[in-house]
PDB file of C-alpha atoms and ligand atoms in Angstrom:
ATOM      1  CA  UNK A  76       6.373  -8.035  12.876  1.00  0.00           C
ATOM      2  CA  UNK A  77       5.035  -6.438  16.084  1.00  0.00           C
ATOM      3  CA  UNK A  78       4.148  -2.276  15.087  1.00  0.00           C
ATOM      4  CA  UNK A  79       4.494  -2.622  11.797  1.00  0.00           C
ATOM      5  CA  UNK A  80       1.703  -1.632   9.742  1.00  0.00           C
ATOM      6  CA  UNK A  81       0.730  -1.044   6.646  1.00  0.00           C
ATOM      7  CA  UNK A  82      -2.123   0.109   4.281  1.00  0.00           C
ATOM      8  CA  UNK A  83      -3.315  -0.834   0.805  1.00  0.00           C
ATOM      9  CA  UNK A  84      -6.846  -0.105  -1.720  1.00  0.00           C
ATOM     10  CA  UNK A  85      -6.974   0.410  -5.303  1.00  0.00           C
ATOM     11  CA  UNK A  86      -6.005   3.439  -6.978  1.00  0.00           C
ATOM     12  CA  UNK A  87      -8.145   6.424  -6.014  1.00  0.00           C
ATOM     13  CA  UNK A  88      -9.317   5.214  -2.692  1.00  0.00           C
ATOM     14  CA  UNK A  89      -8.080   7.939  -0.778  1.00  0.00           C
ATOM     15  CA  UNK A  90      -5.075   5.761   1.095  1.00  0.00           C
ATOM     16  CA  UNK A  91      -2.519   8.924   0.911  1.00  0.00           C
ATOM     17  CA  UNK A  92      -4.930  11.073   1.952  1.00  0.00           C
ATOM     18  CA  UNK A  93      -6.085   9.353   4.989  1.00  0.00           C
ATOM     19  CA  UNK A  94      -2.670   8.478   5.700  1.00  0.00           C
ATOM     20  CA  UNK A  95      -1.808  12.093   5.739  1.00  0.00           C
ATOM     21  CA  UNK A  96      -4.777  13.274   7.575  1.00  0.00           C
ATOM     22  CA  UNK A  97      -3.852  10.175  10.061  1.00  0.00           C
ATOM     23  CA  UNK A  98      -0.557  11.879  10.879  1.00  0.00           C
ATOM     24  CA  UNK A  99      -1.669  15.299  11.077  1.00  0.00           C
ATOM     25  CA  UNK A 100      -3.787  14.040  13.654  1.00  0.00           C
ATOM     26  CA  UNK A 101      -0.639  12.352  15.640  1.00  0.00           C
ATOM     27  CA  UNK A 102       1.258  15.742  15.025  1.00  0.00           C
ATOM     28  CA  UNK A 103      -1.426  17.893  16.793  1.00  0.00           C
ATOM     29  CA  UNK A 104      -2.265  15.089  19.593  1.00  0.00           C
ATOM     30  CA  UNK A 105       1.672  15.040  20.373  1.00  0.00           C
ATOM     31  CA  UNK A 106       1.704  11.101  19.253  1.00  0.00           C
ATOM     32  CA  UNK A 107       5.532  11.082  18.071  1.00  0.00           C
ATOM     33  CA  UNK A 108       6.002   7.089  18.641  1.00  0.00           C
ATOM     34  CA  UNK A 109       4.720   5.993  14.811  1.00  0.00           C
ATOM     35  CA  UNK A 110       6.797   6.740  11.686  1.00  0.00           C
ATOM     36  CA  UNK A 111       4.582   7.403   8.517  1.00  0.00           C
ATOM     37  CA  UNK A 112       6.499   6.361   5.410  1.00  0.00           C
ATOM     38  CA  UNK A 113       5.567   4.592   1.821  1.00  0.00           C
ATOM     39  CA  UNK A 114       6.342   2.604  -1.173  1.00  0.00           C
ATOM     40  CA  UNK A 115       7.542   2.744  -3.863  1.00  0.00           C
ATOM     41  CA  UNK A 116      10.250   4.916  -2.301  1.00  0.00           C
ATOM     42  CA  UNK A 117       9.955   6.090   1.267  1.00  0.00           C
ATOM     43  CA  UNK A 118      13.866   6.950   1.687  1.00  0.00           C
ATOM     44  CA  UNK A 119      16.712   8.577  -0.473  1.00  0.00           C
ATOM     45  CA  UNK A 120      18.194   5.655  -2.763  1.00  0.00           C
ATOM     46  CA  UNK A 121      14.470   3.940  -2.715  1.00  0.00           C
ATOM     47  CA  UNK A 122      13.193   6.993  -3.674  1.00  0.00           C
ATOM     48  CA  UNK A 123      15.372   7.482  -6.326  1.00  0.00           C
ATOM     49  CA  UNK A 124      14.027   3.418  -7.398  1.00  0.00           C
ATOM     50  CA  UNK A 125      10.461   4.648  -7.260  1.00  0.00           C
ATOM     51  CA  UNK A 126      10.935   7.562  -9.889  1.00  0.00           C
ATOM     52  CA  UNK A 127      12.310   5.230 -12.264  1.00  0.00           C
ATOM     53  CA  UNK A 128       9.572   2.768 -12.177  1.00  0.00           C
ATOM     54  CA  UNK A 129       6.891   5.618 -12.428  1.00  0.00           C
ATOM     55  CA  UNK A 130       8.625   7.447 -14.814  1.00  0.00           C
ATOM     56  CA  UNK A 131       6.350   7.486 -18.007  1.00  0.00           C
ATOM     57  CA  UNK A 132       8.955   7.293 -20.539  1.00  0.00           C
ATOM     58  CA  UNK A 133      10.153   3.745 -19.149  1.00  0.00           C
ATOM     59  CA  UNK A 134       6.248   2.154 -20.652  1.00  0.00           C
ATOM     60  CA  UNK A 135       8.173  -0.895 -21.942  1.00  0.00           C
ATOM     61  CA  UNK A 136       9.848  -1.805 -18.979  1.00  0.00           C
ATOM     62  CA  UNK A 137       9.424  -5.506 -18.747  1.00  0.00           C
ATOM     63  CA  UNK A 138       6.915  -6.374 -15.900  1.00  0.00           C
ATOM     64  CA  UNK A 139       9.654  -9.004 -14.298  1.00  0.00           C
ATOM     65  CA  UNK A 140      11.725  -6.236 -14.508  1.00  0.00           C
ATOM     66  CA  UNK A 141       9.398  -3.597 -12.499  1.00  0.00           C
ATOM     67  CA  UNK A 142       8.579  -6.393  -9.967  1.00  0.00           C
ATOM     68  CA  UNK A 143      12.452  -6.604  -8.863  1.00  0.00           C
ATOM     69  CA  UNK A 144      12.710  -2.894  -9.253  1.00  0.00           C
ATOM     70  CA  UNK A 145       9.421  -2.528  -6.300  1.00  0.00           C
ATOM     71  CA  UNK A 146      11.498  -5.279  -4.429  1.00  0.00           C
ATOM     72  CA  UNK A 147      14.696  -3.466  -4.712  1.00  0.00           C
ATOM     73  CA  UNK A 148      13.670  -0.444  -3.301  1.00  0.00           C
ATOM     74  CA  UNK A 149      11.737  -2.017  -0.738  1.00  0.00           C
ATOM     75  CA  UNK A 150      14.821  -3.872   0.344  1.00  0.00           C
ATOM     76  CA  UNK A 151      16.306  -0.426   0.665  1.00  0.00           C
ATOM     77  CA  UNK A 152      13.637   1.191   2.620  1.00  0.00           C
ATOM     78  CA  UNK A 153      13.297  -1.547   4.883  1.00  0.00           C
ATOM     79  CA  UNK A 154      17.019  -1.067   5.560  1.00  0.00           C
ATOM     80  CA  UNK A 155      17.225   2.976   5.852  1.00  0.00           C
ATOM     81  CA  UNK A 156      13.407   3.564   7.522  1.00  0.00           C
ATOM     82  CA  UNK A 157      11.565   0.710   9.126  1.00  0.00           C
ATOM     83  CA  UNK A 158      13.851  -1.348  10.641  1.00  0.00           C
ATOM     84  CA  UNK A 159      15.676   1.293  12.480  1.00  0.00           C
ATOM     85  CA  UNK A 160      12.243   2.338  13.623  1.00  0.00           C
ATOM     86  CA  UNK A 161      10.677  -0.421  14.534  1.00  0.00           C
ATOM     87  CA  UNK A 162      14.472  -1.159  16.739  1.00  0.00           C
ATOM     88  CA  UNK A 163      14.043   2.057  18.181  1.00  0.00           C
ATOM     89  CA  UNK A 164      10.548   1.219  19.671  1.00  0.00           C
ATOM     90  CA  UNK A 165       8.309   2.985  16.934  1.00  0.00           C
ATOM     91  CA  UNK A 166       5.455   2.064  15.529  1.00  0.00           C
ATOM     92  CA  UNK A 167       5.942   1.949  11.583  1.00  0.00           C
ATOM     93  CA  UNK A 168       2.453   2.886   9.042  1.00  0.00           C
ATOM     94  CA  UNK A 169       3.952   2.551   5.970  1.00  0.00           C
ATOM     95  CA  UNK A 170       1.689   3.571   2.668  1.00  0.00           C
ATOM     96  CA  UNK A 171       1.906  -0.209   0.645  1.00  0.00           C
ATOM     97  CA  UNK A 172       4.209  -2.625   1.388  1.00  0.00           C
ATOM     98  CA  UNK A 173       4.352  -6.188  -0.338  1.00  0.00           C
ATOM     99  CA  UNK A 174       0.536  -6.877  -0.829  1.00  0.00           C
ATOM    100  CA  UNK A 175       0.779  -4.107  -3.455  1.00  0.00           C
ATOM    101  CA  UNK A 176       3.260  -6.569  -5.109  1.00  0.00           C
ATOM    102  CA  UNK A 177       1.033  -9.336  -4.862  1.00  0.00           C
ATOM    103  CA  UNK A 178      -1.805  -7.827  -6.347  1.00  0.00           C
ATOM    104  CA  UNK A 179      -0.134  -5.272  -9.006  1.00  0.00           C
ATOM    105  CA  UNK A 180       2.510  -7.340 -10.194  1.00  0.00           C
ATOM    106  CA  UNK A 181       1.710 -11.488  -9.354  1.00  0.00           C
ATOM    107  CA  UNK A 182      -2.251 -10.859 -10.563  1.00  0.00           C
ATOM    108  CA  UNK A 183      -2.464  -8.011 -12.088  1.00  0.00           C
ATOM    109  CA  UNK A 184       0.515  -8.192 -14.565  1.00  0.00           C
ATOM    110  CA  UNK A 185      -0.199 -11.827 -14.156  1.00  0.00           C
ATOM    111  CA  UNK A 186       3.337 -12.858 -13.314  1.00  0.00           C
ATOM    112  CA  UNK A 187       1.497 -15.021 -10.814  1.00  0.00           C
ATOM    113  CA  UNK A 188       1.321 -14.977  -7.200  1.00  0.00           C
ATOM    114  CA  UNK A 189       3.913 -17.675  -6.226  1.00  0.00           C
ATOM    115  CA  UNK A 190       6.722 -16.055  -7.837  1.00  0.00           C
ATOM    116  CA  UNK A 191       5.746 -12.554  -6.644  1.00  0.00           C
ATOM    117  CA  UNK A 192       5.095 -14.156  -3.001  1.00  0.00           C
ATOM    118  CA  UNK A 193       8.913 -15.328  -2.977  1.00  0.00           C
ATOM    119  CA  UNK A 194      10.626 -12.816  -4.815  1.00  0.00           C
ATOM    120  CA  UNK A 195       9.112 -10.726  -1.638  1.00  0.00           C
ATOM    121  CA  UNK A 196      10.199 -13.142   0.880  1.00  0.00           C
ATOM    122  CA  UNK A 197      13.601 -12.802  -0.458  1.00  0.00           C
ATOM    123  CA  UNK A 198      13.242  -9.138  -0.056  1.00  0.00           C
ATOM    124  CA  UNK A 199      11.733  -8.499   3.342  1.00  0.00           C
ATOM    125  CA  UNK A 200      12.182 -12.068   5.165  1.00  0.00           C
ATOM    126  CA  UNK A 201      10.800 -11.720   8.707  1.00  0.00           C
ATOM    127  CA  UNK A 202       9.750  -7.633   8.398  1.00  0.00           C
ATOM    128  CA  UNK A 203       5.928  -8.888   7.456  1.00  0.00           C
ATOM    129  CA  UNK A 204       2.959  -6.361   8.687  1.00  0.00           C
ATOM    130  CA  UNK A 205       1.573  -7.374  12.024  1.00  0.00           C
ATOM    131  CA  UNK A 206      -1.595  -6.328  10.263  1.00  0.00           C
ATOM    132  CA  UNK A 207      -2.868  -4.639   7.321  1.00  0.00           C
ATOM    133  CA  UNK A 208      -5.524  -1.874   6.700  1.00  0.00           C
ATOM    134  CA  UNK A 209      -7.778  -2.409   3.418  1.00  0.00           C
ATOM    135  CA  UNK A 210      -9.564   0.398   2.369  1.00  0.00           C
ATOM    136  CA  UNK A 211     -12.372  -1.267   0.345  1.00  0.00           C
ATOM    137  CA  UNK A 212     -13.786   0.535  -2.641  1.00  0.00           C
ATOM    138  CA  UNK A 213     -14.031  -0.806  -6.075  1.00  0.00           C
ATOM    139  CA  UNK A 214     -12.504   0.644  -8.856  1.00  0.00           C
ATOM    140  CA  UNK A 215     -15.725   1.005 -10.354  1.00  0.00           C
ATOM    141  CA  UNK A 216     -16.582   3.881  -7.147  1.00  0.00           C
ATOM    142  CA  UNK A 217     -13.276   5.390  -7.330  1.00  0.00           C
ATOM    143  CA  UNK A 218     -13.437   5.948 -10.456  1.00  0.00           C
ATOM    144  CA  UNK A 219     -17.161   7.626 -10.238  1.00  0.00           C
ATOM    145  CA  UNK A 220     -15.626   9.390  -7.589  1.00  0.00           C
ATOM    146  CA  UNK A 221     -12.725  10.897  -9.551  1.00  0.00           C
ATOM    147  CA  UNK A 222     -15.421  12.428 -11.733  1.00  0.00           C
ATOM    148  CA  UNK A 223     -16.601   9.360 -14.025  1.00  0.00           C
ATOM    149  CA  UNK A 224     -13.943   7.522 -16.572  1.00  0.00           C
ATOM    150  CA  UNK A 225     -15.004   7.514 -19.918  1.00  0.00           C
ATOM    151  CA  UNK A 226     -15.410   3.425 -20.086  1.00  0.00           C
ATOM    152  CA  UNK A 227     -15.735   3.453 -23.668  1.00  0.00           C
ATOM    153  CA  UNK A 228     -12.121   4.922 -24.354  1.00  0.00           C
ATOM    154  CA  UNK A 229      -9.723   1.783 -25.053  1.00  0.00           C
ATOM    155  CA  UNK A 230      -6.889   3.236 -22.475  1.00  0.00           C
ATOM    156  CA  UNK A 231      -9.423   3.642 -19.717  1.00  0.00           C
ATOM    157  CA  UNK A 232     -11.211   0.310 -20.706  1.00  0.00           C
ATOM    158  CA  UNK A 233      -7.481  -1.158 -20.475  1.00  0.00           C
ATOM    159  CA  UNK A 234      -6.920   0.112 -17.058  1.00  0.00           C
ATOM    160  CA  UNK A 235     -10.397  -0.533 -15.768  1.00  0.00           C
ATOM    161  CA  UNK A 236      -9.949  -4.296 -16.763  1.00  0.00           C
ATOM    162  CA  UNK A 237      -6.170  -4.218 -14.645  1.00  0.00           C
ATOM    163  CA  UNK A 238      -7.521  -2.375 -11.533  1.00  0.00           C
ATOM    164  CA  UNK A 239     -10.265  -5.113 -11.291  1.00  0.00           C
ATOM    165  CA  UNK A 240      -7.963  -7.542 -11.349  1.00  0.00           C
ATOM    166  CA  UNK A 241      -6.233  -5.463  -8.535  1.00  0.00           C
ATOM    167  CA  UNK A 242      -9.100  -5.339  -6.424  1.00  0.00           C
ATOM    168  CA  UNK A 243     -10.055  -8.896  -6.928  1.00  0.00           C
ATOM    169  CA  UNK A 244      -6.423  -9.506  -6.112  1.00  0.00           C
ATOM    170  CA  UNK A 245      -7.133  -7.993  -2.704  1.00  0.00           C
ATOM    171  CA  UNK A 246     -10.180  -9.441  -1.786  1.00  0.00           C
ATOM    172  CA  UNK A 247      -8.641 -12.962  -2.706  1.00  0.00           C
ATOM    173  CA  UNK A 248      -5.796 -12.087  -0.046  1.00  0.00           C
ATOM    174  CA  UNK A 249      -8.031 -11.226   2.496  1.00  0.00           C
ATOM    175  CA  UNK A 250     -10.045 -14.663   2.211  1.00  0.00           C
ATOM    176  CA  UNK A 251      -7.011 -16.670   2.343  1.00  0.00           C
ATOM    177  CA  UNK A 252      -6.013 -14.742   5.414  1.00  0.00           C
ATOM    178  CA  UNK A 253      -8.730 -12.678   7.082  1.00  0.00           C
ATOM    179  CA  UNK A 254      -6.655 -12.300  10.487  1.00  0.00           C
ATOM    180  CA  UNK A 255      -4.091 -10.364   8.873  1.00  0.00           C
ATOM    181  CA  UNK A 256      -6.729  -7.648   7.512  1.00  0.00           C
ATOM    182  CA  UNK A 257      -8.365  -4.854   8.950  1.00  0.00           C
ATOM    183  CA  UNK A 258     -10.865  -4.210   5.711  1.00  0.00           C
ATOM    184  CA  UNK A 259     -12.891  -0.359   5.915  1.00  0.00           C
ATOM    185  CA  UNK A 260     -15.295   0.113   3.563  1.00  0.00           C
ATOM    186  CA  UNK A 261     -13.683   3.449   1.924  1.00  0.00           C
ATOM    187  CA  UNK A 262     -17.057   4.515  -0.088  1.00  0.00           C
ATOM    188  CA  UNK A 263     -18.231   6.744   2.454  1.00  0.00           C
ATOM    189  CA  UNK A 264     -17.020  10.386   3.269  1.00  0.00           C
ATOM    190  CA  UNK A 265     -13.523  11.375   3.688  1.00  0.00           C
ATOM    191  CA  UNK A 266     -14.348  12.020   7.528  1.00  0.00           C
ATOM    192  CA  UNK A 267     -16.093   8.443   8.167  1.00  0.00           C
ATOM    193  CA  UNK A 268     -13.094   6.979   6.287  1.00  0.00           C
ATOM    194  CA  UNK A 269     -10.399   8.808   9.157  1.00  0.00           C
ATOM    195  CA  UNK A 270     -12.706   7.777  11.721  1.00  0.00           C
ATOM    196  CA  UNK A 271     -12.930   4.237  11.153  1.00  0.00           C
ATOM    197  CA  UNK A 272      -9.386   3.877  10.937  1.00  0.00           C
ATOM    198  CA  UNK A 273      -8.677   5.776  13.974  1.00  0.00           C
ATOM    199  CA  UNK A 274     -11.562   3.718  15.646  1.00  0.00           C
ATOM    200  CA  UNK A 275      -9.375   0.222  14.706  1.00  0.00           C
ATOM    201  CA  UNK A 276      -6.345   2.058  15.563  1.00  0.00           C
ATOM    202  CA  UNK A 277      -7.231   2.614  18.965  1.00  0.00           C
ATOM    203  CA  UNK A 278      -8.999  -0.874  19.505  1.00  0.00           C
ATOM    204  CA  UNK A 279      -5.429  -2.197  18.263  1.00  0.00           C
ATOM    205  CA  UNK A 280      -3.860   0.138  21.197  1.00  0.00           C
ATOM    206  CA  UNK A 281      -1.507   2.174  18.919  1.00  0.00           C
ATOM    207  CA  UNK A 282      -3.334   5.287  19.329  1.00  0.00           C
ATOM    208  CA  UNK A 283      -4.321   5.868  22.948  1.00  0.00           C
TER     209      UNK A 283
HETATM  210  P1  LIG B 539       1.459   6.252  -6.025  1.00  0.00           P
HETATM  211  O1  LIG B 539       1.531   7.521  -6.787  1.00  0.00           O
HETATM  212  O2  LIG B 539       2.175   6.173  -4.729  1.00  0.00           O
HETATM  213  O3  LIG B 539      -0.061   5.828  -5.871  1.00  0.00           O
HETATM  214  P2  LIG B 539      -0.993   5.664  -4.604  1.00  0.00           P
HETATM  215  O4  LIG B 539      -1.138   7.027  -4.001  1.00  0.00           O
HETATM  216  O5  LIG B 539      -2.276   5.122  -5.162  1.00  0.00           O
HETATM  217  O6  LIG B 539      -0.333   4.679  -3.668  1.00  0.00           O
HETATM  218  O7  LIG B 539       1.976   5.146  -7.018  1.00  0.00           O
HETATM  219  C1  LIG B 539       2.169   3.911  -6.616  1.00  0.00           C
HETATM  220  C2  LIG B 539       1.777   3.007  -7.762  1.00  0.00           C
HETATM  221  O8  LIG B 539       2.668   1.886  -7.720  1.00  0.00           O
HETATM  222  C3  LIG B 539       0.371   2.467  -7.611  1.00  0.00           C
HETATM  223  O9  LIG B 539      -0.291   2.452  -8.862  1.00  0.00           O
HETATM  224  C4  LIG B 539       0.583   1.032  -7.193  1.00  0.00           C
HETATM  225  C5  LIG B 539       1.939   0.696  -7.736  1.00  0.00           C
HETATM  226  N1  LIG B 539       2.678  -0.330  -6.959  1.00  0.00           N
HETATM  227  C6  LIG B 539       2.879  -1.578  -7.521  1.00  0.00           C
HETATM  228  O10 LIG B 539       2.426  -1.846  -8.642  1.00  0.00           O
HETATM  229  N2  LIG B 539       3.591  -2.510  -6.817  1.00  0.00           N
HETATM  230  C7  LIG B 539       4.124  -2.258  -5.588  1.00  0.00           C
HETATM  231  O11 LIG B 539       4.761  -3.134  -4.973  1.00  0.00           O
HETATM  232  C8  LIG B 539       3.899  -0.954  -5.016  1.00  0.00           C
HETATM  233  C9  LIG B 539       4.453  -0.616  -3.666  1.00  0.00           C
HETATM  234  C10 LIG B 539       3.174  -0.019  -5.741  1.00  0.00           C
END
């Protein structure tokens, strides 16, 4: 869908922070035509969606379960935020969007990509990015970058094994379908990272 775009990385990459610093730079530039919004949530009800699947006391929620509940709310945010938007001319950057399904749920949990892939279709139908930003660190950097998990503890060592398969997730995605990918390799400083997504935004002509 023309102006719709989205942005995805592992954990830790620095996506919500770039996206903010992105749209402080459209609020003191006077760029008003893009709506910055994300997911899980991203408007009232879906909002109210995202809390329950991040909630820490809900641990045994079934994955199926969660999977629906990211595709519910996305439903929902489609309806209240983006496609008013885009109708009303806007550009859309939304903060994940259904490759974060893909990856999370279909490999991650390993509910498998097929029946994550149409469970989304069923969700969001035509309202599929134009393009989407990767920003490419490993989870190995990010987490070196957050100060250095402790590998050895089984939690972390849990995690560490999931956000590989997160991040191999993404890079499998972007094979299949390179033309649909802007990829920035996140492992430099916070101000190269803006930059080079400015730089692609403005090649793209959505900023001028
Ligand atoms: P959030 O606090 O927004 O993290 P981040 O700033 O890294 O985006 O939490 C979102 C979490 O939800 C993140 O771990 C990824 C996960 N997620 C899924 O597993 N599936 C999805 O479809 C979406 C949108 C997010």
């Amino acid at each position: 869908m023309r102006n719709f775009i989205t942005i995805e990385g592992c954990d830790g990459v620095g996506k919500t922070y770039q996206t903010r610093m992105l749209r402080q730079y459209c609020e003191e530039n006077g760029i008003d035509n893009i709506v910055f919004t994300r997911e899980p949530g991203g408007s009232d009800i879906a909002e109210q969606i995202r809390r329950i699947i991040l909630d820490a006391n809900n641990s045994q929620m079934d994955d199926m379960c969660e999977a629906f509940l990211y595709a519910a709310s996305r439903i929902q945010h489609l309806h209240d935020i983006v496609k008013p938007a885009l109708e009303a001319g806007k550009v859309v950057f939304c903060d994940r969007f259904v490759h974060s399904s893909y990856v999370y749920q279909g490999l991650g949990r390993g509910l498998g990509l097929d029946r994550i892939v149409n469970l989304n279709e069923l969700a969001v139908g035509e309202y599929m990015p134009e393009f989407t930003i990767f920003l490419d660190l490993s989870p190995a950097a990010a987490f070196s970058r957050k100060g250095g998990a402790d590998k050895t503890d089984r939690m972390e060592a849990v995690d560490f094994a999931f956000h590989t398969k997160v991040y191999e997730g993404y890079k499998r995605l972007i094979a299949e379908c390179p033309e649909k990918f802007e990829v920035i390799d996140a492992s430099g400083t916070k101000e190269e990272t803006q930059a080079k997504l400015r730089e692609i935004l403005t090649a793209r002509g959505i900023l001028r």
